[in-house]
Amino acid sequence: MKVLVAVKRVVDYNVKVRPKADGTDVDLANVKMSINPFCEIAVEEAVRLKEKGEATEIVAVSVGPQQSQEQLRTALALGADRAILVSTEGTLEPLAIAKCLKAVCDSESPDLVLMGKQAIDGDNNQTGQMLAALLGVGQATFASEIAIDGDNVSVTREVDGGLQTLSLALPAVVTADLRLNEPRYASLPNIMKAKKKPLDTTTPADLGVDASSRVTLMGVELPAERQAGIKVEDVAQLVDKLRNEAKVIS
Ligand code: AMP
């Protein structure tokens, strides 16, 4: 079983992001970039499937600038066998990324596509769903447990009221939620070995994909600063303030 894992380069989750001075986008100058945490979970799951003897090959794919090779090397150090970079200038929107991933799937024919449930930069939560639609295959999003069962994959999802279990015919697209697993750290020998693993580069044009934008980012801004709170003397004063100042009770 061949597994394709989609990996996105994003601002590291420890970084407090700032808008650019002109508010046109997030300022990425000198900011630490990492593999999207949910993509790391997807890679870990693929590696576990390989360790169980269920996956035979893991291909990591990223769509983004040349520097995304760093995140692909991380995926290779975690256990992916080879990587493909779809090299782009600037940021693509989810539909364009899904089209690039679809083109890669057409040539790679994976049995299972593992992705993150969302990228922590744009918080889109769209790419997996769009890819499944473009491929015409089943999708299971927000996976907290995955089990291969012959020609099917059984996926447990965390939904509002509890757990839902789906069975999908392979090939299928599955997106990883936080509790699917706890990713391992890449060991130094594996980081060294990853440098020698194959990493191919292609472009949307080579894949025949029209990556032009249909959505325009109008601006980004920080949330309004929270005002300092006050301490009330007693319940009567609290009720008075809620009624007469905040006007949230009558
Ligand atoms: P999003 O729809 O942007 O929230 O992203 C959901 C998931 O789609 C991510 O966790 C990745 O697995 C995949 N994805 C999104 N953008 C890219 C990209 N540029 N390259 C590779 N995978 C991506």
Tab-separated table of N, CA, C and O in Angstrom, residues 24-83:
chain	number	residue	atom	x	y	z
A	24	THR	N	-0.881	44.052	4.811
A	24	THR	CA	-1.308	43.285	3.626
A	24	THR	C	-1.227	41.777	3.850
A	24	THR	O	-1.867	41.004	3.133
A	25	ASP	N	-0.411	41.353	4.816
A	25	ASP	CA	-0.254	39.912	5.057
A	25	ASP	C	0.485	39.725	6.382
A	25	ASP	O	0.875	40.704	7.023
A	26	VAL	N	0.714	38.471	6.744
A	26	VAL	CA	1.501	38.188	7.950
A	26	VAL	C	2.978	38.412	7.602
A	26	VAL	O	3.419	38.096	6.500
A	27	ASP	N	3.715	38.980	8.550
A	27	ASP	CA	5.131	39.252	8.324
A	27	ASP	C	5.939	37.957	8.523
A	27	ASP	O	5.994	37.423	9.633
A	28	LEU	N	6.546	37.474	7.433
A	28	LEU	CA	7.304	36.224	7.534
A	28	LEU	C	8.814	36.463	7.583
A	28	LEU	O	9.585	35.506	7.598
A	29	ALA	N	9.228	37.755	7.629
A	29	ALA	CA	10.663	38.048	7.633
A	29	ALA	C	11.295	37.540	8.929
A	29	ALA	O	10.823	37.862	10.023
A	30	ASN	N	12.346	36.733	8.787
A	30	ASN	CA	13.097	36.193	9.930
A	30	ASN	C	12.241	35.431	10.932
A	30	ASN	O	12.497	35.457	12.132
A	31	VAL	N	11.184	34.795	10.453
A	31	VAL	CA	10.302	34.039	11.343
A	31	VAL	C	10.614	32.555	11.198
A	31	VAL	O	10.854	32.073	10.093
A	32	LYS	N	10.622	31.834	12.318
A	32	LYS	CA	10.922	30.388	12.271
A	32	LYS	C	9.764	29.651	11.585
A	32	LYS	O	8.603	29.832	11.961
A	33	MET	N	10.103	28.837	10.591
A	33	MET	CA	9.087	28.068	9.873
A	33	MET	C	9.259	26.585	10.224
A	33	MET	O	10.367	26.123	10.469
A	34	SER	N	8.155	25.849	10.217
A	34	SER	CA	8.200	24.424	10.574
A	34	SER	C	7.192	23.664	9.740
A	34	SER	O	6.417	24.248	8.995
A	35	ILE	N	7.192	22.358	9.956
A	35	ILE	CA	6.167	21.517	9.346
A	35	ILE	C	4.860	21.767	10.122
A	35	ILE	O	4.885	21.898	11.350
A	36	ASN	N	3.751	21.899	9.424
A	36	ASN	CA	2.460	22.112	10.086
A	36	ASN	C	2.215	20.963	11.083
A	36	ASN	O	2.343	19.789	10.715
A	37	PRO	N	1.872	21.251	12.351
A	37	PRO	CA	1.751	20.180	13.356
A	37	PRO	C	0.810	19.042	12.942
A	37	PRO	O	1.103	17.870	13.206
A	38	PHE	N	-0.300	19.351	12.286
A	38	PHE	CA	-1.229	18.276	11.888
A	38	PHE	C	-0.638	17.430	10.756
A	38	PHE	O	-0.967	16.247	10.638
A	39	CYS	N	0.237	18.044	9.931
A	39	CYS	CA	0.907	17.265	8.872
A	39	CYS	C	1.934	16.313	9.512
A	39	CYS	O	2.143	15.207	9.037
A	40	GLU	N	2.557	16.776	10.596
A	40	GLU	CA	3.537	15.942	11.299
A	40	GLU	C	2.831	14.696	11.848
A	40	GLU	O	3.363	13.583	11.804
A	41	ILE	N	1.610	14.901	12.346
A	41	ILE	CA	0.813	13.775	12.855
A	41	ILE	C	0.474	12.820	11.703
A	41	ILE	O	0.524	11.592	11.862
A	42	ALA	N	0.170	13.389	10.521
A	42	ALA	CA	-0.139	12.553	9.348
A	42	ALA	C	1.095	11.732	8.942
A	42	ALA	O	0.983	10.536	8.638
A	43	VAL	N	2.271	12.347	8.986
A	43	VAL	CA	3.514	11.624	8.648
A	43	VAL	C	3.722	10.487	9.654
A	43	VAL	O	4.002	9.345	9.277
A	44	GLU	N	3.552	10.817	10.927
A	44	GLU	CA	3.745	9.791	11.982
A	44	GLU	C	2.816	8.607	11.751
A	44	GLU	O	3.222	7.446	11.879
A	45	GLU	N	1.576	8.893	11.373
A	45	GLU	CA	0.609	7.805	11.164
A	45	GLU	C	1.045	6.935	9.987
A	45	GLU	O	0.948	5.703	10.043
A	46	ALA	N	1.541	7.580	8.934
A	46	ALA	CA	2.024	6.820	7.770
A	46	ALA	C	3.190	5.926	8.188
A	46	ALA	O	3.260	4.747	7.798
A	47	VAL	N	4.077	6.471	9.004
A	47	VAL	CA	5.253	5.690	9.437
A	47	VAL	C	4.795	4.494	10.292
A	47	VAL	O	5.301	3.383	10.154
A	48	ARG	N	3.801	4.732	11.154
A	48	ARG	CA	3.285	3.616	11.977
A	48	ARG	C	2.654	2.545	11.094
A	48	ARG	O	2.791	1.345	11.372
A	49	LEU	N	1.956	2.959	10.023
A	49	LEU	CA	1.357	1.973	9.108
A	49	LEU	C	2.461	1.163	8.427
A	49	LEU	O	2.310	-0.025	8.184
A	50	LYS	N	3.574	1.828	8.136
A	50	LYS	CA	4.687	1.107	7.498
A	50	LYS	C	5.332	0.146	8.504
A	50	LYS	O	5.652	-0.997	8.164
A	51	GLU	N	5.470	0.612	9.741
A	51	GLU	CA	6.081	-0.255	10.766
A	51	GLU	C	5.217	-1.493	11.034
A	51	GLU	O	5.725	-2.544	11.405
A	52	LYS	N	3.886	-1.336	10.845
A	52	LYS	CA	2.979	-2.487	11.040
A	52	LYS	C	2.964	-3.396	9.821
A	52	LYS	O	2.244	-4.394	9.802
A	53	GLY	N	3.689	-3.007	8.768
A	53	GLY	CA	3.726	-3.814	7.552
A	53	GLY	C	2.539	-3.550	6.639
A	53	GLY	O	2.324	-4.273	5.664
A	54	GLU	N	1.755	-2.505	6.941
A	54	GLU	CA	0.582	-2.227	6.100
A	54	GLU	C	0.901	-1.280	4.958
A	54	GLU	O	0.354	-1.416	3.870
A	55	ALA	N	1.782	-0.321	5.194
A	55	ALA	CA	2.219	0.573	4.111
A	55	ALA	C	3.561	0.077	3.602
A	55	ALA	O	4.386	-0.429	4.381
A	56	THR	N	3.761	0.190	2.294
A	56	THR	CA	5.051	-0.246	1.727
A	56	THR	C	5.914	0.945	1.347
A	56	THR	O	7.136	0.868	1.387
A	57	GLU	N	5.272	2.043	0.970
A	57	GLU	CA	6.048	3.222	0.583
A	57	GLU	C	5.326	4.489	1.041
A	57	GLU	O	4.104	4.580	0.944
A	58	ILE	N	6.112	5.449	1.535
A	58	ILE	CA	5.535	6.736	1.970
A	58	ILE	C	6.160	7.853	1.128
A	58	ILE	O	7.385	8.013	1.115
A	59	VAL	N	5.295	8.601	0.443
A	59	VAL	CA	5.773	9.721	-0.380
A	59	VAL	C	5.251	11.015	0.255
A	59	VAL	O	4.036	11.187	0.407
A	60	ALA	N	6.171	11.892	0.636
A	60	ALA	CA	5.765	13.189	1.221
A	60	ALA	C	5.735	14.230	0.105
A	60	ALA	O	6.644	14.275	-0.725
A	61	VAL	N	4.672	15.050	0.099
A	61	VAL	CA	4.523	16.059	-0.955
A	61	VAL	C	4.254	17.410	-0.321
A	61	VAL	O	3.450	17.512	0.612
A	62	SER	N	4.934	18.435	-0.833
A	62	SER	CA	4.640	19.788	-0.369
A	62	SER	C	4.490	20.705	-1.572
A	62	SER	O	5.158	20.536	-2.583
A	63	VAL	N	3.590	21.664	-1.442
A	63	VAL	CA	3.390	22.676	-2.479
A	63	VAL	C	3.813	23.991	-1.848
A	63	VAL	O	3.225	24.405	-0.847
A	64	GLY	N	4.833	24.630	-2.400
A	64	GLY	CA	5.280	25.877	-1.772
A	64	GLY	C	6.627	26.307	-2.295
A	64	GLY	O	7.131	25.767	-3.284
A	65	PRO	N	7.243	27.290	-1.613
A	65	PRO	CA	8.538	27.796	-2.066
A	65	PRO	C	9.645	26.751	-1.897
A	65	PRO	O	9.462	25.750	-1.189
A	66	GLN	N	10.793	27.034	-2.532
A	66	GLN	CA	11.936	26.107	-2.472
A	66	GLN	C	12.295	25.718	-1.036
A	66	GLN	O	12.670	24.578	-0.777
A	67	GLN	N	12.126	26.675	-0.107
A	67	GLN	CA	12.487	26.391	1.294
A	67	GLN	C	11.629	25.277	1.900
A	67	GLN	O	11.964	24.742	2.952
A	68	SER	N	10.518	24.921	1.243
A	68	SER	CA	9.680	23.823	1.762
A	68	SER	C	10.443	22.503	1.741
A	68	SER	O	9.998	21.519	2.337
A	69	GLN	N	11.592	22.497	1.054
A	69	GLN	CA	12.443	21.294	1.085
A	69	GLN	C	12.828	20.956	2.514
A	69	GLN	O	12.994	19.794	2.864
A	70	GLU	N	12.979	22.002	3.370
A	70	GLU	CA	13.351	21.748	4.779
A	70	GLU	C	12.287	20.879	5.455
A	70	GLU	O	12.607	19.941	6.183
A	71	GLN	N	11.013	21.198	5.210
A	71	GLN	CA	9.926	20.434	5.851
A	71	GLN	C	9.834	19.039	5.234
A	71	GLN	O	9.531	18.077	5.928
A	72	LEU	N	10.133	18.942	3.926
A	72	LEU	CA	10.131	17.607	3.307
A	72	LEU	C	11.270	16.769	3.880
A	72	LEU	O	11.104	15.570	4.124
A	73	ARG	N	12.420	17.403	4.136
A	73	ARG	CA	13.547	16.650	4.744
A	73	ARG	C	13.145	16.192	6.154
A	73	ARG	O	13.524	15.120	6.593
A	74	THR	N	12.376	17.012	6.862
A	74	THR	CA	11.904	16.587	8.190
A	74	THR	C	11.026	15.353	8.043
A	74	THR	O	11.170	14.381	8.799
A	75	ALA	N	10.123	15.378	7.048
A	75	ALA	CA	9.242	14.218	6.828
A	75	ALA	C	10.075	12.989	6.473
A	75	ALA	O	9.786	11.870	6.938
A	76	LEU	N	11.134	13.192	5.707
A	76	LEU	CA	12.010	12.061	5.337
A	76	LEU	C	12.747	11.540	6.575
A	76	LEU	O	12.930	10.334	6.739
A	77	ALA	N	13.137	12.462	7.450
A	77	ALA	CA	13.840	12.048	8.679
A	77	ALA	C	12.892	11.299	9.605
A	77	ALA	O	13.302	10.420	10.370
A	78	LEU	N	11.603	11.621	9.537
A	78	LEU	CA	10.624	10.932	10.397
A	78	LEU	C	10.268	9.558	9.833
A	78	LEU	O	9.675	8.735	10.537
A	79	GLY	N	10.600	9.307	8.555
A	79	GLY	CA	10.358	7.956	8.027
A	79	GLY	C	9.784	7.883	6.625
A	79	GLY	O	9.586	6.783	6.111
A	80	ALA	N	9.485	9.033	5.979
A	80	ALA	CA	9.001	8.971	4.591
A	80	ALA	C	10.144	8.451	3.715
A	80	ALA	O	11.326	8.617	4.042
A	81	ASP	N	9.789	7.802	2.596
A	81	ASP	CA	10.819	7.192	1.737
A	81	ASP	C	11.354	8.156	0.691
A	81	ASP	O	12.520	8.124	0.346
A	82	ARG	N	10.464	8.974	0.128
A	82	ARG	CA	10.908	9.970	-0.841
A	82	ARG	C	9.956	11.154	-0.783
A	82	ARG	O	8.897	11.069	-0.151
A	83	ALA	N	10.352	12.224	-1.479
A	83	ALA	CA	9.561	13.453	-1.376
A	83	ALA	C	9.433	14.125	-2.731
A	83	ALA	O	10.274	13.943	-3.609
